[in-house]
mmCIF file of C-alpha atoms and ligand atoms in Angstrom:
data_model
loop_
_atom_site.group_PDB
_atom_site.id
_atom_site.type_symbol
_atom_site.label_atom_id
_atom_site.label_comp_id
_atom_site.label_asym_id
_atom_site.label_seq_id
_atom_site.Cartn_x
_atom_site.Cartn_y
_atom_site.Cartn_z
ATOM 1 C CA UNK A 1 0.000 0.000 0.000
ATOM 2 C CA UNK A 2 1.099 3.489 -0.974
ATOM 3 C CA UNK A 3 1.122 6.670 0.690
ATOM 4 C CA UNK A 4 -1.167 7.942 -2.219
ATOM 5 C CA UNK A 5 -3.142 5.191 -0.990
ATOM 6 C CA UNK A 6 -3.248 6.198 2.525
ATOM 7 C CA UNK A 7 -4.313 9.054 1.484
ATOM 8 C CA UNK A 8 -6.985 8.207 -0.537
ATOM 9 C CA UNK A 9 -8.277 6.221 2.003
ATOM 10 C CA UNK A 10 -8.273 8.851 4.883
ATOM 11 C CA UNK A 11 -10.320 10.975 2.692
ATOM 12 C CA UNK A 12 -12.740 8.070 1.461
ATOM 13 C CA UNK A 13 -12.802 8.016 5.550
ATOM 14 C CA UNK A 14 -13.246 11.367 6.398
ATOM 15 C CA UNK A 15 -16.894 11.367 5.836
ATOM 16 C CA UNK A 16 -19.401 9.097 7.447
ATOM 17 C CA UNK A 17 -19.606 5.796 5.669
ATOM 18 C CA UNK A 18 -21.650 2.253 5.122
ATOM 19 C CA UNK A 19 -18.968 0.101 5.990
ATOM 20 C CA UNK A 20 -18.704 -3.774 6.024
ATOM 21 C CA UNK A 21 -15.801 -5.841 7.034
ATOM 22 C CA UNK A 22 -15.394 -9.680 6.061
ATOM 23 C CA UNK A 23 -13.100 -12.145 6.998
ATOM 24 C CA UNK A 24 -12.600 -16.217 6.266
ATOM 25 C CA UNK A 25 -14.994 -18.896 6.461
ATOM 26 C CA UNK A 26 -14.386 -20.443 10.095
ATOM 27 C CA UNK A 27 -12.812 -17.370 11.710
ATOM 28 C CA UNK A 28 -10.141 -17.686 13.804
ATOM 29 C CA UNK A 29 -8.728 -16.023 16.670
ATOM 30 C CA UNK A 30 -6.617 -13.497 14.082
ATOM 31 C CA UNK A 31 -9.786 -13.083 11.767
ATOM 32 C CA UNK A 32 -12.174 -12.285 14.184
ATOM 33 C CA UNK A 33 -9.449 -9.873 16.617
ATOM 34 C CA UNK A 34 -8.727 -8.072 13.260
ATOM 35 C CA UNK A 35 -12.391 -7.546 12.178
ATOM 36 C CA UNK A 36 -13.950 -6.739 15.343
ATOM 37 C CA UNK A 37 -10.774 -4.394 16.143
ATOM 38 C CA UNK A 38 -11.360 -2.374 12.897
ATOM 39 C CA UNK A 39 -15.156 -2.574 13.573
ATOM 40 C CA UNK A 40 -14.195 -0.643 16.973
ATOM 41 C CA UNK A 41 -12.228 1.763 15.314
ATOM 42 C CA UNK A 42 -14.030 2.556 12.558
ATOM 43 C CA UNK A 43 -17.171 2.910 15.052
ATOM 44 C CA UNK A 44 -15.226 5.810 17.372
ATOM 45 C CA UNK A 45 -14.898 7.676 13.331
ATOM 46 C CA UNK A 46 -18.882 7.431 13.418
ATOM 47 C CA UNK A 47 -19.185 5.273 10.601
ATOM 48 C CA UNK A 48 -21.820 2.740 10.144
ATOM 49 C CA UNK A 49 -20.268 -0.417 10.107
ATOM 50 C CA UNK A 50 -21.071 -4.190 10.256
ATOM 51 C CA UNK A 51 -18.987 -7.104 10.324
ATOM 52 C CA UNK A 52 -19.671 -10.244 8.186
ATOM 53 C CA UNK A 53 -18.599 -13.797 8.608
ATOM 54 C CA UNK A 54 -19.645 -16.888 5.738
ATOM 55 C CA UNK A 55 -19.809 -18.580 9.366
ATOM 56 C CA UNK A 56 -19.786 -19.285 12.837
ATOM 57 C CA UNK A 57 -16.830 -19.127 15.435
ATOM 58 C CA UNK A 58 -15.896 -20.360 18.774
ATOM 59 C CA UNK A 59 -17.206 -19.647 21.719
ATOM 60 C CA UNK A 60 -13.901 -18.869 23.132
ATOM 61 C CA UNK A 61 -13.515 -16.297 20.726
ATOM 62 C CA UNK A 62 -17.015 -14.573 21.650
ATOM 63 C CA UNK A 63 -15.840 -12.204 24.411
ATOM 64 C CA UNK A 64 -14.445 -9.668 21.867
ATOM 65 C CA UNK A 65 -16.144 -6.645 22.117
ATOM 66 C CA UNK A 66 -18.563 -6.251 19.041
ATOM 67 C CA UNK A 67 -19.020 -9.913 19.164
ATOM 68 C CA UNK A 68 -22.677 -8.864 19.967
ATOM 69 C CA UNK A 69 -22.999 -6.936 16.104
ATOM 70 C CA UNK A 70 -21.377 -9.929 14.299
ATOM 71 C CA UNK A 71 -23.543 -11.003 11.086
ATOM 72 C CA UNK A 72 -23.258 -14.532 10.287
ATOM 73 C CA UNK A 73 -24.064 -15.381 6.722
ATOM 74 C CA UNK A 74 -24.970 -19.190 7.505
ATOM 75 C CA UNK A 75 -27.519 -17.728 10.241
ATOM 76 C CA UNK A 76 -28.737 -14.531 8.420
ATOM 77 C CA UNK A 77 -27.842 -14.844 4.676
ATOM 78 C CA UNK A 78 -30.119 -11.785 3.779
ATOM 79 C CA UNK A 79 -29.008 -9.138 6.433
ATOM 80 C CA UNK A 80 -25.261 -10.499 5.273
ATOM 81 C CA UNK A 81 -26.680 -9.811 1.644
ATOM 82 C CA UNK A 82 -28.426 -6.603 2.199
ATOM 83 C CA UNK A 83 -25.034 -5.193 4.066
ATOM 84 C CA UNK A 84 -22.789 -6.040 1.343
ATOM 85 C CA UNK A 85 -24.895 -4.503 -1.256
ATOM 86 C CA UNK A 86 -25.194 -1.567 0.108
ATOM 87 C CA UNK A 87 -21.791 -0.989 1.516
ATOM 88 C CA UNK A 88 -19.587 1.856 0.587
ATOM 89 C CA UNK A 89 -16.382 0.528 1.242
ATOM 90 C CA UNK A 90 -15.936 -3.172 2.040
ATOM 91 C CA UNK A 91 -12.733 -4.419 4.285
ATOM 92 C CA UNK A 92 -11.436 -7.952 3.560
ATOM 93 C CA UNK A 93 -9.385 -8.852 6.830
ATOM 94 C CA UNK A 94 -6.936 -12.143 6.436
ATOM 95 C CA UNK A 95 -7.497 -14.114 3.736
ATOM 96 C CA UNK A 96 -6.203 -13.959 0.356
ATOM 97 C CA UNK A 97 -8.806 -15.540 -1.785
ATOM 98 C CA UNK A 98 -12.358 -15.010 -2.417
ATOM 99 C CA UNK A 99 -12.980 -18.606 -2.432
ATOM 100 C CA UNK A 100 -11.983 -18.754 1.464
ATOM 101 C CA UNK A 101 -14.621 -16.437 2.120
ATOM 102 C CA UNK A 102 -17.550 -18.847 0.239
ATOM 103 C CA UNK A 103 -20.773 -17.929 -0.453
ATOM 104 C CA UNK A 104 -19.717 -14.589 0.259
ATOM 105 C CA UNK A 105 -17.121 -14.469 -2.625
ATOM 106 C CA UNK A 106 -19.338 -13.882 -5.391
ATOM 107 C CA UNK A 107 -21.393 -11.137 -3.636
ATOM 108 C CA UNK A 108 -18.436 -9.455 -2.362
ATOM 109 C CA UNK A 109 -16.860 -9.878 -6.137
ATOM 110 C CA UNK A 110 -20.305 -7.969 -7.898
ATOM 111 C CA UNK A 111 -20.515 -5.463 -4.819
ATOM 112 C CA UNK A 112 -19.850 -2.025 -5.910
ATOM 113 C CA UNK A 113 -18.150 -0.676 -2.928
ATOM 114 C CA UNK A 114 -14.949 0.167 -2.638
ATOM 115 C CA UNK A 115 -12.836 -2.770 -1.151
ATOM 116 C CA UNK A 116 -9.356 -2.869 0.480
ATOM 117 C CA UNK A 117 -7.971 -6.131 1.593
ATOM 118 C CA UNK A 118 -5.420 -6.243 4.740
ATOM 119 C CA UNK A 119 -3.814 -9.766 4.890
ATOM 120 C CA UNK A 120 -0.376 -11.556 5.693
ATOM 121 C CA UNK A 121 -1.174 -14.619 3.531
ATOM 122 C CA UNK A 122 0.795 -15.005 0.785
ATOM 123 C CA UNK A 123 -0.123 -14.495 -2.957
ATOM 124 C CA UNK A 124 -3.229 -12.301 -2.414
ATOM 125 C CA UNK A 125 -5.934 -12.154 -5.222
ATOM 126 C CA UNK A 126 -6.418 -8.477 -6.788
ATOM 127 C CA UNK A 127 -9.895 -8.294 -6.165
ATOM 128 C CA UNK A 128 -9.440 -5.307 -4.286
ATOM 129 C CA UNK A 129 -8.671 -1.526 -5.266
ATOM 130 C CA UNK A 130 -6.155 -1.072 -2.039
ATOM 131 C CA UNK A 131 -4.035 -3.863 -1.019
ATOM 132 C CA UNK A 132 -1.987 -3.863 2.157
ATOM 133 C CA UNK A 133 -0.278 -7.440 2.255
ATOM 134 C CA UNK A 134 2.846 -8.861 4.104
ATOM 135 C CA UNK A 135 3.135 -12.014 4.306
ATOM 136 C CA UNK A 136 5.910 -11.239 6.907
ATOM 137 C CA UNK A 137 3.544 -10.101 9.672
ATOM 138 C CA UNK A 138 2.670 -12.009 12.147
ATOM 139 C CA UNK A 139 -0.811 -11.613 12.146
ATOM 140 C CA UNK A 140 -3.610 -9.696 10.007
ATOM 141 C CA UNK A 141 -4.016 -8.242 13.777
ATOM 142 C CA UNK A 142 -0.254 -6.838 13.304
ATOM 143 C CA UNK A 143 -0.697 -5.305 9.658
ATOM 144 C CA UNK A 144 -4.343 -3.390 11.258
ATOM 145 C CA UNK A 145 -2.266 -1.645 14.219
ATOM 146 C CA UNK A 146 0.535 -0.587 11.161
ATOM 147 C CA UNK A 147 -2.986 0.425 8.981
ATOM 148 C CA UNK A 148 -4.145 2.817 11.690
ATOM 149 C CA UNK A 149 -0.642 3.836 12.203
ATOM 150 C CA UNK A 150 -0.531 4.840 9.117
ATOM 151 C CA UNK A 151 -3.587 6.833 9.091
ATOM 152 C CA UNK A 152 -1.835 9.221 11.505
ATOM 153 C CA UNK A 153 -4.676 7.467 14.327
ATOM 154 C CA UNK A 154 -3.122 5.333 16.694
ATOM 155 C CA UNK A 155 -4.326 7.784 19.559
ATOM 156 C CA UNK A 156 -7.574 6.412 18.807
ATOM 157 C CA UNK A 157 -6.686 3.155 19.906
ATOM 158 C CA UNK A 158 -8.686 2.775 23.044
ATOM 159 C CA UNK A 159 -9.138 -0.832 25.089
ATOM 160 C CA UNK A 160 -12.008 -2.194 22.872
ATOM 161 C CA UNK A 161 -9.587 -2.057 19.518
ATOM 162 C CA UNK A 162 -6.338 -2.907 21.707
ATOM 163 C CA UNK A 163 -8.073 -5.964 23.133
ATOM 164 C CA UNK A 164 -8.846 -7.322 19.677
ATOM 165 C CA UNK A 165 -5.862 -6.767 18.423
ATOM 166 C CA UNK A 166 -3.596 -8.153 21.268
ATOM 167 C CA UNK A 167 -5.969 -10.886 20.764
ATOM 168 C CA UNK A 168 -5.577 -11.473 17.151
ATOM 169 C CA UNK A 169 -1.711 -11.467 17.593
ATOM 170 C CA UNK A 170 -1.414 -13.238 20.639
ATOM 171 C CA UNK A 171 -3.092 -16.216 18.906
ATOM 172 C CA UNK A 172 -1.647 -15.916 15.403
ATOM 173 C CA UNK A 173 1.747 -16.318 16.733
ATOM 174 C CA UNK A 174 0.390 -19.164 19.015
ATOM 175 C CA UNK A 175 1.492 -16.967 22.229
ATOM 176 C CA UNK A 176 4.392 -14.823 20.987
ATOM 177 C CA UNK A 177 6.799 -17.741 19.707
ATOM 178 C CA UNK A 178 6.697 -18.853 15.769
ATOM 179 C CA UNK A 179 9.216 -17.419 13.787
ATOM 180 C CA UNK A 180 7.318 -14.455 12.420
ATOM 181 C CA UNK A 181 7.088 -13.120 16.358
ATOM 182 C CA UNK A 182 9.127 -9.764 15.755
ATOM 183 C CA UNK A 183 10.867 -7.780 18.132
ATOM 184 C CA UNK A 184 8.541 -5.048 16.084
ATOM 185 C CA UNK A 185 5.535 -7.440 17.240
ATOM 186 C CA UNK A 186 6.362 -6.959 20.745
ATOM 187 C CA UNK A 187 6.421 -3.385 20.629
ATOM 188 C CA UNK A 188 3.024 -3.129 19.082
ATOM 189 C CA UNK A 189 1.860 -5.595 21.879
ATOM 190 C CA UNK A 190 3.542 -3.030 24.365
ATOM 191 C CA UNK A 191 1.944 -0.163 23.004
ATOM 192 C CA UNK A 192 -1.711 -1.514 23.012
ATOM 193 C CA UNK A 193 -1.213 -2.715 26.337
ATOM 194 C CA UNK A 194 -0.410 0.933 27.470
ATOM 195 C CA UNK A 195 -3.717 1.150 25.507
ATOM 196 C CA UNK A 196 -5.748 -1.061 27.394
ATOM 197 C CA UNK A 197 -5.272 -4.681 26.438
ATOM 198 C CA UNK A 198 -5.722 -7.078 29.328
ATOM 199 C CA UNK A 199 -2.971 -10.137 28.195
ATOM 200 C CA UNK A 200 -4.267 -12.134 31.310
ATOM 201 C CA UNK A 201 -7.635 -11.741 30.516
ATOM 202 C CA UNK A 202 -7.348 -12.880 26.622
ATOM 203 C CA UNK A 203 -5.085 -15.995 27.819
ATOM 204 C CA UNK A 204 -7.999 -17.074 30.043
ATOM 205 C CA UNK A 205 -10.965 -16.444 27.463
ATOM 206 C CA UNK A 206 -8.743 -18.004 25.092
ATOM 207 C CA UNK A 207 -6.951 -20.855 26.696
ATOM 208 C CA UNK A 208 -8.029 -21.777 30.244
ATOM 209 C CA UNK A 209 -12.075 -22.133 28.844
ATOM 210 C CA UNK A 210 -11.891 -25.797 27.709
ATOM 211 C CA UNK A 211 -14.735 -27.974 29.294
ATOM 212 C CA UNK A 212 -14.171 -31.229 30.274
ATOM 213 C CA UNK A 213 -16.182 -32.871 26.867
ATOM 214 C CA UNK A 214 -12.775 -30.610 24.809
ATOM 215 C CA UNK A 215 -10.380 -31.659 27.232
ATOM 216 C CA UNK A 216 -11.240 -35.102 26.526
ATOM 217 C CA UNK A 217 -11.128 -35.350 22.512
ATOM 218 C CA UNK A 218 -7.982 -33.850 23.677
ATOM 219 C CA UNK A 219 -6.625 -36.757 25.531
ATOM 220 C CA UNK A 220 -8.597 -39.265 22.868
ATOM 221 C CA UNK A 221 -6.362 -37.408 20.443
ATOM 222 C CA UNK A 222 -2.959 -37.726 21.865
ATOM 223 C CA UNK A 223 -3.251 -41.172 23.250
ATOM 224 C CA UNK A 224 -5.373 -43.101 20.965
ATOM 225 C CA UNK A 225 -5.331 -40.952 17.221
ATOM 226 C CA UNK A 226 -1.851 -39.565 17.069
ATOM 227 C CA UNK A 227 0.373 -41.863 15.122
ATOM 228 C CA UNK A 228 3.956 -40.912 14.948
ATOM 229 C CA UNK A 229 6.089 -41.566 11.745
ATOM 230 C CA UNK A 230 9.529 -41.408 12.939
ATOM 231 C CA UNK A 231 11.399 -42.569 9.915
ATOM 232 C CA UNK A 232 9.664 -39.055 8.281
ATOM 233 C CA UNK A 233 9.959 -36.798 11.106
ATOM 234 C CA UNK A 234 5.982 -36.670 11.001
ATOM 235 C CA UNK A 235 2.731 -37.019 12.230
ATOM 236 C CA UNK A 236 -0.732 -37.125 12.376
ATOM 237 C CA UNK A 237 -4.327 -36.999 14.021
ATOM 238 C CA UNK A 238 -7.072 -38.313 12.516
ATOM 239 C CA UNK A 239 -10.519 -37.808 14.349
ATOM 240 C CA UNK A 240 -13.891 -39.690 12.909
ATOM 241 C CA UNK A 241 -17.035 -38.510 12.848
ATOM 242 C CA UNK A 242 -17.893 -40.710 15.614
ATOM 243 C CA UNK A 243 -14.938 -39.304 17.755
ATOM 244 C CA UNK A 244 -15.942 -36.043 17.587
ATOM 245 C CA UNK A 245 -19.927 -37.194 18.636
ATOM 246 C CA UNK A 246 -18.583 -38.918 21.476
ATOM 247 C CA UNK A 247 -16.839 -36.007 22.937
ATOM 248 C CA UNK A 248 -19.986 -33.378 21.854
ATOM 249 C CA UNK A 249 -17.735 -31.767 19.574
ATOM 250 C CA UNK A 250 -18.380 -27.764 19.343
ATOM 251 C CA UNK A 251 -16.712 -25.399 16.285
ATOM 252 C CA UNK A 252 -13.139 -24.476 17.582
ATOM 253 C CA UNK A 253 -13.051 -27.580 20.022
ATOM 254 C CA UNK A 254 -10.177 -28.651 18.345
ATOM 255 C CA UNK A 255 -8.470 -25.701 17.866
ATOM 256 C CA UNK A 256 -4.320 -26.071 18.839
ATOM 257 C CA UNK A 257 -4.492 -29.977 18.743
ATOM 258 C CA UNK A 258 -2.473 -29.949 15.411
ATOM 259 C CA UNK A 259 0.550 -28.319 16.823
ATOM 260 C CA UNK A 260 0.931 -31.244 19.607
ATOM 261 C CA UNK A 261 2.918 -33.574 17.821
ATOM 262 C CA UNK A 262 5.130 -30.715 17.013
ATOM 263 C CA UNK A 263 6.351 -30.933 20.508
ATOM 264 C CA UNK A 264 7.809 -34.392 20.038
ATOM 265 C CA UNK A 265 11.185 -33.585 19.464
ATOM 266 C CA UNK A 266 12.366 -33.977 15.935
ATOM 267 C CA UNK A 267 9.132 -33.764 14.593
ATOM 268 C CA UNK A 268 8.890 -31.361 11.815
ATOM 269 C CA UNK A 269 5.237 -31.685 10.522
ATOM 270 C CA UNK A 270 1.712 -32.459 11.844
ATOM 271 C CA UNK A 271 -0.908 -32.651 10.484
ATOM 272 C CA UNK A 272 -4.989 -33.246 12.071
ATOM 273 C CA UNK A 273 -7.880 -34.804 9.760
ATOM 274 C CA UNK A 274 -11.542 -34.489 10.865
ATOM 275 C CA UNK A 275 -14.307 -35.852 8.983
ATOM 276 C CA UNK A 276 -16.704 -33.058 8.925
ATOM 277 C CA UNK A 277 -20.213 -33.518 7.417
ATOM 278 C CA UNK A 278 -19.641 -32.662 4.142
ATOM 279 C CA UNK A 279 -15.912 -32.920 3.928
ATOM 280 C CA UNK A 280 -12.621 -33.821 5.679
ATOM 281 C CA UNK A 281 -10.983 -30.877 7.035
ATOM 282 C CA UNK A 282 -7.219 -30.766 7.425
ATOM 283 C CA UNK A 283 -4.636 -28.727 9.420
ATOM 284 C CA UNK A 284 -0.880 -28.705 8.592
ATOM 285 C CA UNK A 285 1.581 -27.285 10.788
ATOM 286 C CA UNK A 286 5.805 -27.370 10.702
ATOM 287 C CA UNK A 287 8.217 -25.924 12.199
ATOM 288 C CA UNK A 288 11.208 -25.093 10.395
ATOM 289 C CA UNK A 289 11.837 -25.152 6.540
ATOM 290 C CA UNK A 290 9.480 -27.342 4.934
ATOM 291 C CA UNK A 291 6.740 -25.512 3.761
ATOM 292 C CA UNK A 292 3.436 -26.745 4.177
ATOM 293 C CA UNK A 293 1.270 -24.105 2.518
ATOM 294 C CA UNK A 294 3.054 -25.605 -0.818
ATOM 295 C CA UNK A 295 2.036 -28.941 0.471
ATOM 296 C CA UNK A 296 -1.439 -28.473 0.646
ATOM 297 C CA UNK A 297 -1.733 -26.419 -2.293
ATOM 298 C CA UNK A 298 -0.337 -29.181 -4.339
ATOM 299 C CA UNK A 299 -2.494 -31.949 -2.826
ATOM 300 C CA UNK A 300 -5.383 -31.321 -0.730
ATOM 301 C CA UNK A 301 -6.715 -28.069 -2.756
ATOM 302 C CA UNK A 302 -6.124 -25.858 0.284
ATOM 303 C CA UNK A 303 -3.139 -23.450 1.784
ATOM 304 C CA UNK A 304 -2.174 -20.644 3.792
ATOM 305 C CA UNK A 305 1.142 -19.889 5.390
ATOM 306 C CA UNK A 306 4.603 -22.026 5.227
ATOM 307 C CA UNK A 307 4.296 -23.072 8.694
ATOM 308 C CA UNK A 308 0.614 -23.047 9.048
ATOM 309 C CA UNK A 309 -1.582 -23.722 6.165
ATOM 310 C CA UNK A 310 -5.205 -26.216 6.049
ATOM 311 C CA UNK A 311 -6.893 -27.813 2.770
ATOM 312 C CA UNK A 312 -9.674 -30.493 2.595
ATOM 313 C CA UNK A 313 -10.891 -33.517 0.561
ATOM 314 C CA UNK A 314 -14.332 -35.278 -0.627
ATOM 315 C CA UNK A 315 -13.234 -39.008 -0.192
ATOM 316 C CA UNK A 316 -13.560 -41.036 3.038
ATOM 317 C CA UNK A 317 -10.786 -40.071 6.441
ATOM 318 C CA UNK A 318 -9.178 -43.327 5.230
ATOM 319 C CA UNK A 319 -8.353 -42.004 2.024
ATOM 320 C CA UNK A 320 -7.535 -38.410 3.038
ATOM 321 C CA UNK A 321 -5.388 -40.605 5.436
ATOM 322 C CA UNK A 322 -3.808 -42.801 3.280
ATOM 323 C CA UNK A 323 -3.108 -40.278 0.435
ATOM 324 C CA UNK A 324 -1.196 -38.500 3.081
ATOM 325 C CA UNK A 325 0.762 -40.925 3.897
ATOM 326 C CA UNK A 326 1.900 -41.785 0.803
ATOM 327 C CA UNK A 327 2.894 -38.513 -0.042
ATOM 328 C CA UNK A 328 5.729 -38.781 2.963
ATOM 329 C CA UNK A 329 8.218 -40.427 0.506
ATOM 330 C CA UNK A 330 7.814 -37.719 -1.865
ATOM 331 C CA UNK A 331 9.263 -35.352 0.759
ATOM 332 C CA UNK A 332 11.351 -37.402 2.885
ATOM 333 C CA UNK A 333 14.604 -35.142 2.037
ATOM 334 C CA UNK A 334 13.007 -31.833 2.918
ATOM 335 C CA UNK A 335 11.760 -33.587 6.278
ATOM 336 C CA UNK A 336 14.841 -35.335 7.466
ATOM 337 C CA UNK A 337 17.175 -32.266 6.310
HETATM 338 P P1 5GP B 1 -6.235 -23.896 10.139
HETATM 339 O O1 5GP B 1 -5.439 -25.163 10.094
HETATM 340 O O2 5GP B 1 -6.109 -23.204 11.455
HETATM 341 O O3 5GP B 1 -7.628 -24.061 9.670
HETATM 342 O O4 5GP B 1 -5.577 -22.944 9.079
HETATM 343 C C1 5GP B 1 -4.221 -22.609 9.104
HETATM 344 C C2 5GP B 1 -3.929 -21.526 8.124
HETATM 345 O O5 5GP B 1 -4.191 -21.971 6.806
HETATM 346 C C3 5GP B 1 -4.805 -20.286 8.317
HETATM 347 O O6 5GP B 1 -3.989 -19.175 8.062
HETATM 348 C C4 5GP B 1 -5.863 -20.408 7.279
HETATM 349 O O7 5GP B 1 -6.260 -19.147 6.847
HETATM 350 C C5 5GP B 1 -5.196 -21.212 6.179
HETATM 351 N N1 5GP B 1 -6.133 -22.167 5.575
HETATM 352 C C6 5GP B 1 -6.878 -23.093 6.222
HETATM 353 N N2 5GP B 1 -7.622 -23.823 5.368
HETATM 354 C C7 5GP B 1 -7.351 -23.346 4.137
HETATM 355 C C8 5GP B 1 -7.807 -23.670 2.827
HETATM 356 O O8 5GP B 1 -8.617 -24.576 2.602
HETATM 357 N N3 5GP B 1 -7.297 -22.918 1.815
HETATM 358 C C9 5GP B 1 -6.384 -21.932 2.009
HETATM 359 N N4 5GP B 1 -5.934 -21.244 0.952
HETATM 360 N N5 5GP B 1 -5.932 -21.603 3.222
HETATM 361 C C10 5GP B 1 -6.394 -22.287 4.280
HETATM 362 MN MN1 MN B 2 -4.084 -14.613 10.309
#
């Protein structure tokens, strides 16, 4: 993003607008801190503004202030309609694609509001007019404190906005310690705690909220699902349909299970399958070099970041299982380097 951009922007926000922000299908704890944190800014520049989601998100994620004004397309498809059609401007907050926003995609494609995507994914789609992308930054979270920096407004950050945000980058870098944790990162996380942002309080929401159904699955995961491929310096978790019943599986319930296995020293890659309804979902994780956003690009039609990425299949959790697994010879180099 330019600084003719910036400035275009500050004066497309200088007068009261209709303003929606959208962010990925299954938000996480970086989509929803970096909506909901713009939401609250953009609120205190007395804008109208809504935030839309394709769907629904944790429960440990609904303590976010604005959660209350969140619009979920699955729930209300025509107020999620209505809103985009008759936005102004449109934000797109950490994704890269407009498939990984679904149903919404093609409505936010024909919309004629102005749109301006803030992501860290990398190779963003340029389906927006302003594009602020760095697939360096920790978080989308990060790249919205540098956006209202860059307006000139970070006086308006006040503890709503610095709450989501230290939220959005406290989970993104999975508590402060993947590589793309910046001294820079901690700064920002030091200035929006002079701002307001209660660390203690977002660990707790966040982490120490598990009920005893989650901790479970948990346990069912590590000692009875995780299989642990030595000779390829991975691993996996594969939970049925009939796992997740057992343990009254709620969205977000598995949430952080994938980067277990990455604990076992000398493991480089994880992954987690979970037969959803209508498809298998996957996670990848690694630590170090190999990349798995290439990996799932190339084989299970997903992707995302080189140490974090997700994808999916059609077939049965055998197959998805099974094709994974056979893929391991393919990169046994990479893994054992
Ligand atoms: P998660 O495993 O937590 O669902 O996703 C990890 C990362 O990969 C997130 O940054 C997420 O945005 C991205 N991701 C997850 N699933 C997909 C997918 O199907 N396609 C793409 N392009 N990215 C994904
Ligand atoms: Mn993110």
């Amino acid at each position: 993003m330019t600084n003719q951009d910036i400035a275009e922007i500050k004066e497309l926000l200088a007068s009261r607008k209709s303003i929606v922000i959208v962010t990925h299908k299954n938000p996480d704890g970086d989509a929803m801190g970096s909506s909901l944190g713009l939401y609250n800014f953009l609120v205190r520049k007395n804008h109208s503004v809504k935030v839309v989601t394709p769907n629904g998100y944790p429960a440990f994620l609904q303590w976010l202030p604005g959660d209350d004004k969140v619009i979920e397309h699955s729930e209300s498809p025509e107020r999620a309609e209505n809103a985009l059609k008759n936005a102004d401007l449109i934000f797109c907050l950490d994704f890269n694609a407009l498939r990984r926003i679904d149903k919404l995609g093609p409505l936010v494609k024909k919309a004629k509001a102005i749109k301006i995507l803030i992501d860290h994914h990398l190779q963003p789609e340029k389906f927006a007019k302003y594009i602020m992308s760095d697939k360096k930054s920790c978080s989308t979270s990060q790249l919205l404190y540098d956006f209202i920096s860059a307006l000139g407004e970070k006086n308006l950050i006040n503890k709503k906005i610095a709450n989501c945000l230290y939220a959005g980058i406290m989970t993104d870098t999975l508590n402060f310690k993947i590589a793309t944790t910046s001294a820079n990162t901690h700064r920002i996380v030091g200035e929006l705690m002079d701002a307001g942002a209660q660390n203690t309080l977002a660990y707790s929401k966040i982490f120490d909220t598990y009920n005893e159904d989650r901790m479970r699955l948990l346990g069912h995961s590590l000692v009875k699902e995780m299989k642990v491929l030595k000779e390829y310096n991975a691993s996996f978790i594969a939970l049925s349909r009939s796992d997740l019943k057992k343990h009254n599986f709620q969205k977000g319930d598995t949430e952080g299970f994938v980067n277990y296995p990455l604990s076992i020293e000398g493991i480089k890659f994880s992954a987690l399958f979970m037969e959803m309804p209508d498809e298998i979902k996957i996670s990848f994780r690694s630590k170090g070099n190999f990349d798995v956003n290439k990996f799932a690009r190339k084989n299970f039609s997903g992707g995302g970041h080189a140490n974090a990425a997700g994808g999916e299949t059609h077939g049965s959790l055998d197959e998805a299982v099974t094709k994974f697994v056979s893929l391991l010879p393919e990169y046994k180099d990479q893994l054992l380097k």
